Coordinates of C-alpha atoms and ligand atoms in Angstrom, one line a residue:
M30 CA 110.0 93.5 111.5
T31 CA 111.2 97.1 110.2
S32 CA 111.6 98.4 107.0
S33 CA 114.0 96.2 104.4
P34 CA 113.9 97.8 101.1
R35 CA 110.4 99.3 100.7
S36 CA 110.3 99.2 97.1
Q37 CA 109.8 95.3 97.8
L38 CA 106.6 93.7 96.3
I39 CA 104.3 93.0 98.7
D40 CA 104.2 89.5 99.2
P41 CA 100.5 88.0 100.0
S42 CA 101.8 85.2 101.7
L43 CA 103.9 87.0 104.2
L44 CA 100.7 89.5 104.3
D45 CA 98.4 86.4 104.8
S46 CA 100.6 85.2 108.0
L47 CA 100.3 88.7 109.6
L48 CA 96.4 88.8 108.8
G49 CA 95.8 85.9 111.9
T50 CA 92.0 85.3 111.9
A51 CA 90.8 88.1 109.2
S52 CA 93.3 86.1 106.3
G53 CA 90.3 84.4 105.2
R54 CA 88.2 87.6 104.2
F55 CA 90.7 89.0 102.0
V56 CA 92.1 87.8 98.2
V57 CA 95.3 89.7 98.2
D58 CA 96.6 90.9 94.1
A59 CA 100.3 92.9 94.6
L60 CA 101.2 94.4 91.5
A61 CA 104.4 96.0 90.7
E62 CA 102.7 98.6 88.5
C63 CA 99.1 99.5 87.1
P64 CA 97.2 102.9 86.1
S65 CA 95.3 102.8 89.4
T66 CA 94.5 100.2 92.1
S67 CA 91.2 101.8 92.1
S68 CA 90.2 101.7 88.4
V69 CA 91.9 97.7 88.2
L70 CA 89.4 96.6 91.3
L71 CA 86.6 98.5 89.7
E72 CA 86.8 96.7 86.5
R73 CA 87.3 93.4 87.9
A74 CA 84.7 94.1 90.6
R75 CA 82.3 94.6 87.7
Q76 CA 83.1 91.0 86.3
G77 CA 81.9 89.2 90.1
I78 CA 85.1 89.0 92.2
R79 CA 84.5 88.4 95.5
S80 CA 84.2 90.9 98.6
G81 CA 87.6 91.2 100.3
T82 CA 89.2 91.4 97.4
L83 CA 92.4 93.9 97.4
V84 CA 94.7 95.3 94.9
V85 CA 98.0 96.8 96.3
A86 CA 100.3 98.0 93.7
D87 CA 104.1 99.3 94.4
R88 CA 103.5 101.9 91.7
Q89 CA 100.4 103.6 90.4
T90 CA 101.1 105.5 87.0
A91 CA 97.5 107.1 86.9
G92 CA 96.6 107.3 91.0
R93 CA 93.3 109.1 91.4
G94 CA 92.2 111.5 94.1
R95 CA 89.2 113.2 94.9
R96 CA 87.4 115.3 92.8
G97 CA 88.9 114.1 89.7
R98 CA 92.4 115.3 91.0
S99 CA 95.4 113.0 90.5
W100 CA 97.2 111.0 93.2
Q101 CA 101.1 111.2 92.8
S102 CA 102.8 108.4 94.9
S103 CA 106.0 106.6 94.5
A104 CA 106.7 102.9 95.1
E105 CA 109.3 103.3 97.9
A106 CA 107.7 106.0 99.7
S107 CA 103.9 104.9 99.7
L108 CA 101.3 102.6 100.2
T109 CA 98.7 102.5 97.5
F110 CA 95.9 99.8 97.8
S111 CA 92.0 99.3 96.7
L112 CA 89.4 97.1 98.8
L113 CA 86.4 95.4 97.2
W114 CA 83.3 95.4 99.8
R115 CA 79.9 94.6 99.0
F116 CA 77.0 95.6 100.6
S117 CA 73.3 94.9 100.9
G118 CA 70.2 97.3 100.0
G119 CA 70.8 100.5 98.5
V120 CA 73.1 103.5 98.1
S121 CA 71.5 105.6 101.0
R122 CA 73.1 102.7 103.4
L123 CA 76.5 103.8 102.2
A124 CA 76.5 107.4 104.0
G125 CA 79.6 108.2 105.6
L126 CA 81.1 105.3 104.1
S127 CA 84.5 107.2 103.7
L128 CA 84.2 108.6 106.8
A129 CA 84.2 105.1 108.5
T130 CA 87.2 104.0 106.5
G131 CA 88.9 106.8 108.2
V132 CA 88.0 106.0 111.4
A133 CA 89.8 102.3 110.2
V134 CA 92.8 103.9 109.2
A135 CA 93.1 106.1 112.3
R136 CA 92.7 102.8 114.5
A137 CA 95.3 101.0 112.5
L138 CA 98.0 103.9 112.5
V139 CA 97.4 104.5 116.2
G140 CA 97.9 100.4 116.7
C141 CA 101.1 100.7 115.0
G142 CA 102.1 103.5 117.5
A143 CA 101.7 106.7 115.4
G144 CA 101.1 109.9 117.7
G145 CA 99.2 112.8 116.2
V146 CA 96.6 111.1 114.3
G147 CA 93.9 113.0 113.2
L148 CA 90.9 112.9 110.5
K149 CA 89.9 115.8 108.5
W150 CA 86.4 115.9 106.5
P151 CA 85.5 114.2 104.4
N152 CA 88.5 112.1 104.0
D153 CA 91.9 113.2 104.7
I154 CA 94.6 111.1 107.1
L155 CA 96.2 113.8 108.9
L156 CA 99.5 113.5 110.9
D157 CA 100.5 116.8 113.5
E158 CA 98.0 118.5 111.2
G159 CA 99.5 117.5 107.8
K160 CA 98.1 115.3 105.1
A161 CA 99.5 111.6 105.3
G162 CA 97.0 110.1 103.3
G163 CA 93.8 110.1 101.4
I164 CA 90.6 108.1 100.8
L165 CA 88.6 107.7 97.7
V166 CA 85.5 105.4 97.8
E167 CA 83.6 104.6 94.4
L168 CA 80.4 102.9 94.8
E169 CA 78.3 101.5 92.1
S170 CA 75.0 99.6 92.2
E171 CA 74.6 95.6 91.3
P172 CA 72.0 93.1 91.6
G173 CA 70.8 93.0 95.4
G174 CA 73.1 95.7 96.8
M175 CA 76.3 97.7 96.2
L176 CA 79.8 97.5 95.5
A177 CA 82.2 99.8 97.2
V178 CA 85.9 100.2 96.0
I179 CA 87.9 101.8 99.0
G180 CA 91.1 103.1 97.5
I181 CA 93.6 104.3 100.2
G182 CA 96.8 105.9 99.7
L183 CA 99.2 106.7 102.5
N184 CA 102.6 108.5 102.5
L185 CA 105.5 106.6 104.1
D186 CA 107.7 109.0 103.4
L187 CA 107.4 112.8 102.1
P188 CA 106.9 113.1 98.5
P189 CA 109.3 115.1 96.7
P190 CA 108.7 118.6 96.7
G191 CA 107.6 121.1 93.8
E192 CA 105.8 118.6 91.3
E193 CA 102.5 119.4 92.0
P194 CA 101.4 122.4 94.4
F195 CA 99.9 120.9 97.3
L196 CA 96.3 122.0 98.5
Y197 CA 97.9 120.9 102.3
R198 CA 101.2 120.6 103.6
P199 CA 102.1 116.9 103.1
A200 CA 103.0 114.3 106.0
A201 CA 104.3 110.6 106.3
L202 CA 104.1 107.7 108.3
A203 CA 108.1 107.8 109.0
Q204 CA 107.7 111.3 110.7
A205 CA 105.3 109.7 113.1
L206 CA 106.9 106.3 113.3
S207 CA 110.7 105.3 114.1
P208 CA 111.5 102.9 113.2
L209 CA 108.9 102.7 110.2
P210 CA 107.4 99.1 110.5
D211 CA 107.6 97.0 107.0
R212 CA 104.9 97.7 104.8
H213 CA 103.3 94.2 105.1
Q214 CA 102.8 95.2 108.9
I215 CA 101.1 98.3 108.6
L216 CA 99.0 97.1 105.5
A217 CA 97.8 94.1 107.4
R218 CA 96.9 96.4 110.5
L219 CA 95.0 98.5 108.1
L220 CA 93.2 95.4 106.8
V221 CA 92.2 94.2 110.1
E222 CA 90.9 97.5 111.1
L223 CA 89.1 97.8 107.9
A224 CA 87.4 94.4 108.5
G225 CA 86.0 95.2 111.7
V226 CA 85.1 98.9 110.9
L227 CA 83.2 97.8 107.9
D228 CA 81.1 95.1 109.9
L229 CA 80.3 97.3 112.2
F230 CA 79.3 99.9 109.1
A231 CA 77.3 97.3 107.3
D232 CA 75.1 96.7 110.4
G233 CA 74.7 100.1 112.0
G234 CA 75.8 102.5 109.5
F235 CA 77.9 105.5 109.9
G236 CA 76.0 106.4 113.2
V237 CA 77.9 103.6 115.3
L238 CA 81.3 105.3 114.5
R239 CA 80.3 108.8 114.2
D240 CA 81.6 109.7 117.9
E241 CA 84.7 107.8 117.0
W242 CA 85.6 110.2 114.3
Q243 CA 84.6 112.8 116.3
V244 CA 87.4 112.1 118.5
H245 CA 90.1 112.1 115.7
H246 CA 88.7 115.1 114.2
A247 CA 91.8 117.3 113.6
W248 CA 89.7 121.0 113.0
Q249 CA 87.1 120.5 115.7
D250 CA 85.9 124.1 116.5
R251 CA 88.2 125.7 114.1
A252 CA 87.6 128.7 111.6
V253 CA 87.4 127.2 108.2
R254 CA 86.4 127.7 104.7
L255 CA 84.6 125.4 102.3
F256 CA 85.6 125.4 98.9
D257 CA 83.5 123.8 96.3
G258 CA 84.3 123.9 92.6
G259 CA 87.1 126.4 93.1
R260 CA 85.7 129.4 94.4
A261 CA 85.2 130.0 98.7
E262 CA 81.5 129.1 99.0
R263 CA 81.4 129.6 102.9
E264 CA 83.1 130.2 106.0
G265 CA 82.7 129.5 109.6
I266 CA 83.6 127.0 112.4
C267 CA 84.1 123.6 111.9
L268 CA 81.6 121.7 114.4
G269 CA 82.3 118.4 113.1
I270 CA 79.5 115.7 111.6
D271 CA 76.5 114.4 111.6
A272 CA 75.5 110.8 111.6
D273 CA 75.3 110.6 108.0
G274 CA 79.0 112.3 107.7
A275 CA 77.8 115.5 106.3
L276 CA 80.2 118.4 107.6
L277 CA 78.4 120.7 110.3
L278 CA 79.5 124.7 109.5
R279 CA 78.3 127.4 111.9
T280 CA 78.1 130.5 109.6
A281 CA 76.5 133.8 109.6
S282 CA 73.0 132.4 108.7
G283 CA 73.5 129.2 111.1
I284 CA 74.1 125.6 111.3
E285 CA 74.6 124.3 107.6
R286 CA 74.9 120.9 106.3
C287 CA 77.4 120.8 104.1
L288 CA 77.6 117.5 101.8
A289 CA 80.8 118.3 99.4
G290 CA 83.9 120.4 99.0
D291 CA 87.6 121.0 100.3
L292 CA 88.1 122.4 103.8
T293 CA 91.3 124.7 104.6
L294 CA 92.0 126.4 107.6
R295 CA 91.1 130.3 108.0
A296 CA 94.0 132.2 109.3
A297 CA 93.6 132.9 113.2
Ligands
BTN321 C1 92.2 111.9 98.0 O1 92.9 112.5 99.1 O2 92.1 112.8 97.0 C2 92.1 110.5 97.7 C3 93.5 109.9 97.2 C4 93.6 108.3 97.1 C5 94.3 107.6 96.8 C6 94.3 106.1 96.6 S1 95.8 105.6 96.3 C7 95.3 104.2 95.9 C8 93.6 104.2 95.3 N1 93.9 104.2 93.7 C9 94.0 105.2 93.2 O3 94.2 105.6 92.4 N2 93.5 106.2 94.3 C10 93.3 105.7 95.3

């Protein structure tokens, strides 16, 4: 099945048929438009809907990115969805959840046949070093555990240039996969991999997925700059991540563990 009009709304029963044995793990709500799938799902999650609920939208009018940024996407050219997953225990057990999600996305894209799939700390999906997608994980505590709303945005086609300055060169799945599979197939693959990875994560934490993240790490041993709050904070060699998902940076003062920020490459 290849791309017939991409603007067509996700059909939950078609998606269900592609999910195979994983279908019972998801409840799918497909919307033509909403402000943000993550905002909609967070609101519903607080009312107690079940783990595995997915909100996928053709169009977001107020998509949200990391660090308060907006996330621009258009209906035909992207896949935007959020998944609710509940975990037992406290917030400390969820360290590295967004990186674990990156592992699932990488598995799915490779499984769809894409080459050049890379991960960039903390949660960018790269194709041939351009940014093809992003992950936004939001956590809240609830009685007996935590809920996570895992928001994923993927470019199917390149976004139009010029509307907002991009922090990174954009990339799109259509550049890596020709012909581009139907959106249902891509989404089904993502969900199957997410279920598997989230099970592993719930049992063993991010430590059991760290090596796989490292395999996809696009900027291993590269010279980078870490920005936090808009000013250049630290420069060093990117050594990858530890078992909690913190970035390890070799700087002039030694190896530093970094918990937040935006990474850019330094000119060679
Ligand atoms: C980033 O790279 O800054 C993360 C972007 C995450 C965007 C997705 S699109 C689906 C979900 N809904 C949102 O409003 N944001 C996430």
